[in-house]
Tab-separated table of C-alpha atoms (C1' of nucleotides) in Angstrom:
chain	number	residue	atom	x	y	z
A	274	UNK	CA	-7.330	22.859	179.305
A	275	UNK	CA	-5.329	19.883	179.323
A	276	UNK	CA	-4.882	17.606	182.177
A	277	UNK	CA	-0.640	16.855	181.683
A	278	UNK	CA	0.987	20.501	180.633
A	279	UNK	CA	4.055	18.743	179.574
A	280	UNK	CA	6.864	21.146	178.347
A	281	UNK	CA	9.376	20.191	175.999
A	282	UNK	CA	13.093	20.915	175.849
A	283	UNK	CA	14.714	23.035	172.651
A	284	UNK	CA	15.601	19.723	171.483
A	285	UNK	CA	12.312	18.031	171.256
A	286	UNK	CA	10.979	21.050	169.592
A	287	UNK	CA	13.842	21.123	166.936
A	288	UNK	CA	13.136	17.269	166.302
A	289	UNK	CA	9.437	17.975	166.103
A	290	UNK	CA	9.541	21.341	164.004
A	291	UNK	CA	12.559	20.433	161.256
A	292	UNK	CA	14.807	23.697	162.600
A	293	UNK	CA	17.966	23.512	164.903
A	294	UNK	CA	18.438	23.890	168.098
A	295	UNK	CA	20.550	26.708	166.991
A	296	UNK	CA	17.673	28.455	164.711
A	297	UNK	CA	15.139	28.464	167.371
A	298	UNK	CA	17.921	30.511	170.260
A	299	UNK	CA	18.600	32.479	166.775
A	300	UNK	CA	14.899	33.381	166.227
A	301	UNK	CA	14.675	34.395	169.781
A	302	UNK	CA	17.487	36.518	169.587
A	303	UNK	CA	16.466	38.914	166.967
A	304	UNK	CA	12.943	38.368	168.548
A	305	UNK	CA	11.038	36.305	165.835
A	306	UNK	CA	9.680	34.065	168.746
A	307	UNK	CA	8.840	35.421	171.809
A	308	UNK	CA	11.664	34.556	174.410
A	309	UNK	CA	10.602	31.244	176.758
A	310	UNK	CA	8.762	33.295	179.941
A	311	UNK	CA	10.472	33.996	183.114
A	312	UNK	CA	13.697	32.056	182.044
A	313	UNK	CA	16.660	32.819	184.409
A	314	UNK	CA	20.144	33.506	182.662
A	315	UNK	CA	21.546	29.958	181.668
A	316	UNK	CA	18.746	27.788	182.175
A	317	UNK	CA	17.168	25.511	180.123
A	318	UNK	CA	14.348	27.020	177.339
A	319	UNK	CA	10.808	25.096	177.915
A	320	UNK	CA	7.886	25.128	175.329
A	321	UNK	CA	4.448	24.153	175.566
A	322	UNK	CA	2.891	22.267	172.929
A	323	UNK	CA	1.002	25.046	171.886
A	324	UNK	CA	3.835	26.976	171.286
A	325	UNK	CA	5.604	24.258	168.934
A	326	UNK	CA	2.225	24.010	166.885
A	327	UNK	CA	2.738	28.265	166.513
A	328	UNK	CA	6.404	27.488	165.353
A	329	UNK	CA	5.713	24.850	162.683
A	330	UNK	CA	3.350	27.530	161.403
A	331	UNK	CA	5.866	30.072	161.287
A	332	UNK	CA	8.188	27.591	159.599
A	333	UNK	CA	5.999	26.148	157.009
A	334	UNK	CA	5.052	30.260	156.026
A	335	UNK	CA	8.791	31.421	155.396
A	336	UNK	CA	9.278	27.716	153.158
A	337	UNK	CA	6.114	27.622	151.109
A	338	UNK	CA	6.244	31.662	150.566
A	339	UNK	CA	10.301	31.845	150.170
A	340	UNK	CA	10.108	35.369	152.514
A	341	UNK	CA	12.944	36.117	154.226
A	342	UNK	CA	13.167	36.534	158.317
A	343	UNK	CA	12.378	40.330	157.963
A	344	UNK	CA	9.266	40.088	155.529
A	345	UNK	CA	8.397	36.916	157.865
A	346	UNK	CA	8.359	38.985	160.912
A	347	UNK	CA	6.308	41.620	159.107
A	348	UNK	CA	3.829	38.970	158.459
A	349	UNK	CA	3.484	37.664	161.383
A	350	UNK	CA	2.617	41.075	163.250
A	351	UNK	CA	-0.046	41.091	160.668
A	352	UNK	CA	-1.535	38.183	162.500
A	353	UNK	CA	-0.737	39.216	165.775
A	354	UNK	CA	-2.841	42.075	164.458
A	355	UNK	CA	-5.547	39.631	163.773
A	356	UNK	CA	-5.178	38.164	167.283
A	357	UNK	CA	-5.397	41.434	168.731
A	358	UNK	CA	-8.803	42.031	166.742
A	359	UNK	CA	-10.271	38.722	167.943
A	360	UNK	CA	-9.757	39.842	171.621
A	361	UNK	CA	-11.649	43.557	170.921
A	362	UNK	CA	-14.235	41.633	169.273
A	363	UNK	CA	-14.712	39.372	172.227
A	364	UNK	CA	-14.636	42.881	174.349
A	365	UNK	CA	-17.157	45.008	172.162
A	366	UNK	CA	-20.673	44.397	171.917
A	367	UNK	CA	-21.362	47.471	169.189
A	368	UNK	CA	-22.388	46.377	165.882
A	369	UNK	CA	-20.478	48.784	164.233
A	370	UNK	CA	-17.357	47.744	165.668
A	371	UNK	CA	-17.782	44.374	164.849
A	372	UNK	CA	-18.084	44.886	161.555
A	373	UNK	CA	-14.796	47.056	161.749
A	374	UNK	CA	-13.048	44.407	163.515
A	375	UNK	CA	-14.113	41.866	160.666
A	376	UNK	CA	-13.288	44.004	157.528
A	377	UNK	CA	-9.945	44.686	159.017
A	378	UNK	CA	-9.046	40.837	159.932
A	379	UNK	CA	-10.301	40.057	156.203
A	380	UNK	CA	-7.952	42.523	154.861
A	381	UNK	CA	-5.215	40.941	156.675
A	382	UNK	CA	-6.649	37.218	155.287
A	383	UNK	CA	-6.726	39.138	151.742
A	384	UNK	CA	-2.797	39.846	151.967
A	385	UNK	CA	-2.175	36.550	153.226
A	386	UNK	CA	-4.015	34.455	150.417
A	387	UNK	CA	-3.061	36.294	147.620
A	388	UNK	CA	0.660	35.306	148.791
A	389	UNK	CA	0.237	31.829	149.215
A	390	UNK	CA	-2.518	31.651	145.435
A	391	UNK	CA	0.454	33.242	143.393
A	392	UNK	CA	2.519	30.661	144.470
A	393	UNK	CA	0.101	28.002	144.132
A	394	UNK	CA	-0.287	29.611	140.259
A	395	UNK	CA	3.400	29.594	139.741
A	396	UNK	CA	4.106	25.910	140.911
A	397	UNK	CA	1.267	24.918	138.979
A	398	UNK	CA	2.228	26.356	135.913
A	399	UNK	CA	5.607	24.135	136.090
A	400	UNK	CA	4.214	21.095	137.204
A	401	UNK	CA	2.141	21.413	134.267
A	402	UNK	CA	5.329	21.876	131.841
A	403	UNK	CA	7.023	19.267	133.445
A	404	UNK	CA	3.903	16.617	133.100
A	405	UNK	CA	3.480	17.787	129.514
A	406	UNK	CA	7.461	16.360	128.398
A	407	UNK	CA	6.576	13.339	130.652
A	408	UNK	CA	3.866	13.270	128.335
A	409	UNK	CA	5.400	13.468	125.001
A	410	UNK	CA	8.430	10.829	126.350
A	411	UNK	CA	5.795	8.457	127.281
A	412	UNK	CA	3.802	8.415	124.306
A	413	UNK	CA	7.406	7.763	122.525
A	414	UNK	CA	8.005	5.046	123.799
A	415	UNK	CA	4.793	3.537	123.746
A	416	UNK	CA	5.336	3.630	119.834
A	417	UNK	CA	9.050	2.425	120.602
A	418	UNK	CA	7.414	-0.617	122.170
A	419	UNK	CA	4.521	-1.046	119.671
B	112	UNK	CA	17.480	31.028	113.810
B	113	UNK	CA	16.288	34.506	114.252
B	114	UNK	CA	17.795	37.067	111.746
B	115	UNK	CA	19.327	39.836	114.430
B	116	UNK	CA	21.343	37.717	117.535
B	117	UNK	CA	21.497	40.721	119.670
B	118	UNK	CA	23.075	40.058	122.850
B	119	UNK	CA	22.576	41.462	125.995
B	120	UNK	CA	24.865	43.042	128.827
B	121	UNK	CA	24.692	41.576	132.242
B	122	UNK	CA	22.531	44.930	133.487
B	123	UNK	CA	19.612	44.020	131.121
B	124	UNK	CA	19.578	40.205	132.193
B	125	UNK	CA	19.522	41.345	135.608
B	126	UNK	CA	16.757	43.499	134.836
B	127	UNK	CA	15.232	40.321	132.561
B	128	UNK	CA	15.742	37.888	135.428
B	129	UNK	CA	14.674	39.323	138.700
B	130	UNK	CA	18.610	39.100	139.869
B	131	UNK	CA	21.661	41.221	140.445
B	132	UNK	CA	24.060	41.905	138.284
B	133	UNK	CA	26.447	40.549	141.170
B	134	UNK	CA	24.411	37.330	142.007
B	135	UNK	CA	24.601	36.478	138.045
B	136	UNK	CA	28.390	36.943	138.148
B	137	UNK	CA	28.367	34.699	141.752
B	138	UNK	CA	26.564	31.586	139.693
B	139	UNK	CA	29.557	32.397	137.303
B	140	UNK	CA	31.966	32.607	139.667
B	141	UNK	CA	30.622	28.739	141.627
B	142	UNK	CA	30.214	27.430	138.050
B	143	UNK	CA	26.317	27.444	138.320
B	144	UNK	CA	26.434	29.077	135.457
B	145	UNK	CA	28.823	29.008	132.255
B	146	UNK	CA	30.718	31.423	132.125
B	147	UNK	CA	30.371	33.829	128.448
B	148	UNK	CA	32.778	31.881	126.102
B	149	UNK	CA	35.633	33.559	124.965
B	150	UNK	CA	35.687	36.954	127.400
B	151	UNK	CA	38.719	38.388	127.720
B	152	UNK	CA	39.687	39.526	131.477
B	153	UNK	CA	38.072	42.676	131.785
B	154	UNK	CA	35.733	42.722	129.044
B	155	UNK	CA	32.329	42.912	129.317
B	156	UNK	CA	29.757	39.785	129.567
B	157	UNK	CA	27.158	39.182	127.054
B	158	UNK	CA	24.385	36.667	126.719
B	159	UNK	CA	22.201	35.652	124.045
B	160	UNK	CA	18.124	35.471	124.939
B	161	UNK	CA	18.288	31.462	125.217
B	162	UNK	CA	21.202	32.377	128.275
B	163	UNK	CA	18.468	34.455	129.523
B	164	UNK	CA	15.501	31.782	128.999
B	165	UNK	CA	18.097	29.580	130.592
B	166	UNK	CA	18.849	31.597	134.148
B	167	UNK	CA	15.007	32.684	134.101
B	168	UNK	CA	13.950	28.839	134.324
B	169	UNK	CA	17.197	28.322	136.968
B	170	UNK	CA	16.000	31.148	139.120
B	171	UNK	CA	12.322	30.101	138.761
B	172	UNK	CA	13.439	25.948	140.141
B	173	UNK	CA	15.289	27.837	142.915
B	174	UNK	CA	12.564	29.933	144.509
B	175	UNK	CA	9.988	27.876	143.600
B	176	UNK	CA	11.684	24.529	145.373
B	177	UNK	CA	13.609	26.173	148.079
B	178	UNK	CA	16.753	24.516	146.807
B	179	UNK	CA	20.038	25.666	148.148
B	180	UNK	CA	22.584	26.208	145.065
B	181	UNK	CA	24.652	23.154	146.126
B	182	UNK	CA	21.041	20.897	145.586
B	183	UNK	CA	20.434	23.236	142.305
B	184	UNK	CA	23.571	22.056	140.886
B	185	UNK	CA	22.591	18.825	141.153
B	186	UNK	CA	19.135	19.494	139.552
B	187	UNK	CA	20.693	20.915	136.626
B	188	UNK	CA	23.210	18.335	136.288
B	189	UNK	CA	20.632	15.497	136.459
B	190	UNK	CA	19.070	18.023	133.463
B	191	UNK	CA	22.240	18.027	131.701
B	192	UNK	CA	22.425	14.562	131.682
B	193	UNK	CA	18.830	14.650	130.013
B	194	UNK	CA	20.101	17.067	127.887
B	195	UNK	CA	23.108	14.781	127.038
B	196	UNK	CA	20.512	12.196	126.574
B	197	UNK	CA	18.432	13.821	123.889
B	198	UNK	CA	21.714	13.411	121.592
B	199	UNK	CA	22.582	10.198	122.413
B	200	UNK	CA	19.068	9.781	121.204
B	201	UNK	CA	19.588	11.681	117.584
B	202	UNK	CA	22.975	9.658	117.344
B	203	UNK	CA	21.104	5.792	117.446
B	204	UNK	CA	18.872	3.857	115.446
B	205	UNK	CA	19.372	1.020	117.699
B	206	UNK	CA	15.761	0.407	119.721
B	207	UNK	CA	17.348	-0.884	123.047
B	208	UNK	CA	19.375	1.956	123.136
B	209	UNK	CA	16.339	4.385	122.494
B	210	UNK	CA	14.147	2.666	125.135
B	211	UNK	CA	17.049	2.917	127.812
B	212	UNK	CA	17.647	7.109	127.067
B	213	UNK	CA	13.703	7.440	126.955
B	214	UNK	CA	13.001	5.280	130.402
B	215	UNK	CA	16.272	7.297	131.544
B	216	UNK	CA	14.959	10.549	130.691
B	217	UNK	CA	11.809	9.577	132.712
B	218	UNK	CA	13.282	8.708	135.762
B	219	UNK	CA	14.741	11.892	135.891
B	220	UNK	CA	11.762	13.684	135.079
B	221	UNK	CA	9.985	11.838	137.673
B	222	UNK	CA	12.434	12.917	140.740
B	223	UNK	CA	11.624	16.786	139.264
B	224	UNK	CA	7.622	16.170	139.481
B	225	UNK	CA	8.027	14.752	142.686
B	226	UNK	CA	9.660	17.700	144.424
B	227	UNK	CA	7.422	19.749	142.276
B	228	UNK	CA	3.995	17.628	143.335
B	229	UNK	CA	5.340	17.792	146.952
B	230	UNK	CA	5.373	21.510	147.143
B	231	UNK	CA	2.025	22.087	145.211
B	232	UNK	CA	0.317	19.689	148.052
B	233	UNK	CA	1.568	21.595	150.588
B	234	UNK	CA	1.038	25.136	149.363
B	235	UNK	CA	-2.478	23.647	148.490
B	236	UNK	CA	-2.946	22.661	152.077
B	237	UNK	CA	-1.884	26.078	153.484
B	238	UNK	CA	-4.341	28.042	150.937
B	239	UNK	CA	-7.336	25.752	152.163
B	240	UNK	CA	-6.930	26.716	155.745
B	241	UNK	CA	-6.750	30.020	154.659
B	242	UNK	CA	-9.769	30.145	152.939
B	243	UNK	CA	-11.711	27.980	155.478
B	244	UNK	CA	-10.836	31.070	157.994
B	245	UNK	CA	-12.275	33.607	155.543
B	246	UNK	CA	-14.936	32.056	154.884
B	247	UNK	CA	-15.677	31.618	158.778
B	248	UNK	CA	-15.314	35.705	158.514
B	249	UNK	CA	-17.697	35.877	155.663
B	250	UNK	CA	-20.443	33.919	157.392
B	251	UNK	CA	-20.074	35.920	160.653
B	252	UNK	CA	-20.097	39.708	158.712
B	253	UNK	CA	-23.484	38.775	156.694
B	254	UNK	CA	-24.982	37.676	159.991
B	255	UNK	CA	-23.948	40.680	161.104
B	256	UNK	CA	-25.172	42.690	158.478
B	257	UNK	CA	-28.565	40.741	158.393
C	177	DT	C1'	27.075	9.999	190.398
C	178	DT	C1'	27.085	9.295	185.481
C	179	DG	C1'	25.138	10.759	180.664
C	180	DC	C1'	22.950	13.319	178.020
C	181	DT	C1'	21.068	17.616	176.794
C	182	DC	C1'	21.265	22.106	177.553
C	183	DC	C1'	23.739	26.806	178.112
C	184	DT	C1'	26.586	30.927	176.240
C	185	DC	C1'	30.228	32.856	173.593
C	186	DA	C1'	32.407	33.307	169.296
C	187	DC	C1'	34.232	32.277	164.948
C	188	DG	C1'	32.940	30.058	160.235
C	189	DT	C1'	29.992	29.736	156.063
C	190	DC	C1'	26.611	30.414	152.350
C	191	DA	C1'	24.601	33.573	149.255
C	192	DC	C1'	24.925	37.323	148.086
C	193	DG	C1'	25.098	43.274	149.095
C	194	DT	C1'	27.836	47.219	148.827
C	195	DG	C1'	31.194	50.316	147.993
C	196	DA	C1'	36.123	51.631	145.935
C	197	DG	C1'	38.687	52.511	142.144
C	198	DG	C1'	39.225	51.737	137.381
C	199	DT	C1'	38.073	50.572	132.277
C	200	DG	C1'	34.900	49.891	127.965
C	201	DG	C1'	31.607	50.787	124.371
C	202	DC	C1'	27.456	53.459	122.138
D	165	DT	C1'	34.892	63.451	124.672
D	166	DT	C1'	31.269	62.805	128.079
D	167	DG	C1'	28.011	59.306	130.613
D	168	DC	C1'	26.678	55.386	131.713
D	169	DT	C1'	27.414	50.642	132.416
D	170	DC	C1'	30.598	47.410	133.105
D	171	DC	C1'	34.925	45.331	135.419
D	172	DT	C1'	37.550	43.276	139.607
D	173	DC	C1'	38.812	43.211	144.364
D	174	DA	C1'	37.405	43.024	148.974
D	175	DC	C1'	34.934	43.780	153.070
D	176	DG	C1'	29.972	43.566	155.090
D	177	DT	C1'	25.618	41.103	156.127
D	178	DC	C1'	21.921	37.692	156.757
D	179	DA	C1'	20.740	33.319	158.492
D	180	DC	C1'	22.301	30.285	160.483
D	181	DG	C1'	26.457	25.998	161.374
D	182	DT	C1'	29.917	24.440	164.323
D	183	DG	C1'	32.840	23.805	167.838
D	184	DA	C1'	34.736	25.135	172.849
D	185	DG	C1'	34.090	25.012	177.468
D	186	DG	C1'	30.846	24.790	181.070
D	187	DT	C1'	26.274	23.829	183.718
D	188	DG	C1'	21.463	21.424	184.651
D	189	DG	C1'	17.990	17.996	185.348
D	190	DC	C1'	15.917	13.004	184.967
DNA sequence: TTGCTCCTCACGTCACGTGAGGTGGC
DNA sequence: TTGCTCCTCACGTCACGTGAGGTGGC
């Protein structure tokens, strides 16, 4: 609904999302990102903002959960899933349904967070090792000093 | 200093560690690893449960930083070097010399908890939005329900 | 028109996976 | 001795990196 629907070159994107050129053509090709809309053969690739915002997400999933491009693409039909649910929900007016629509998209959530908390447990758990020896070396040579 | 030092085949550490028999022998083979003193060609490997501690903590860095082995290596070298430090530390009586291994040590502690502390933030991040959408779910389902 | 970025092959590399064929130890 | 696990090549694969040679748009 913006006024200026800039698009950006494959380039700009790579700058603006930390991946390659390279990566992004190679995410196309085995069809992690949807392929840049009536592109003829040769031309140049063209994304809307909107569509580098989706690929930071994707990137910033695969690096904080450590999935590979397989269990990443799994994931992400999960949300597409979730997408799909948000336009019947938009579409039904039945009570029931709704609450269908919403159990199912929390599932989905569910998956999601327990992913991202086990991680969150794991790095925590050696941050607080790491802090503890920091710890014990300060107080060391605070009597060092003393 | 336990009484039995049983040692383990490379099957069981695999099964220990979360790896393959063949990735352990790869970290061997790039010198990420030690390799088991004294094997003769053809013999089998055998570790002792600190080896396994050892590759457990490796493999846990790894997956929990994103490193590629080439930036593990240096990790473990900047822990060796704290490592080396800890008996330069038992050799001296000599204060200046024990304040320059402690504030050492901590410097290289400190690049650790900052790729550590840089990860939790983000992963923290992530797990927020996450939660901010369920919760948005939660609100809508009890209104529905109501 | 000149530069720069983009395009498509296509081969190289990193971090292992996966047999093939053979040997070692409870 | 029989099984199972281990051994060493060595080629395959995943996720890109890195040119080569050519075209496109401000």
């Amino acid at each position: 609904v913006t006024a200026t629907a800039h698009r950006l070159r494959i380039g700009e994107v790579a700058e603006l999302t930390g991946l390659t050129a390279r990566t992004i053509r190679y995410y196309e090709e085995i069809g992690l990102l949807p392929a840049s809309a009536d592109r003829e053969q040769g031309k140049h690739r063209l994304y809307s903002e909107d569509e580098v915002e989706r690929i930071k997400e994707i990137v910033r999933l695969k690096e904080l959960l450590g999935l590979t491009l397989e269990q990443l693409s799994q994931l992400l039909d999960a949300e597409s899933a979730r997408a799909e649910l948000r336009r019947e929900w938009h579409a039904t007016e039945d009570p029931g349904e709704q609450r269908r629509i919403l159990t199912e998209a929390l599932r989905h959530l569910g998956t999601q967070l327990d992913l991202v908390r086990q991680r969150r447990a794991e790095i925590v758990r050696l941050e607080a090792e790491l802090d503890e020896r920091r710890e014990f070396l300060h107080e060391r040579l605070a009597k060092l000093e003393s």
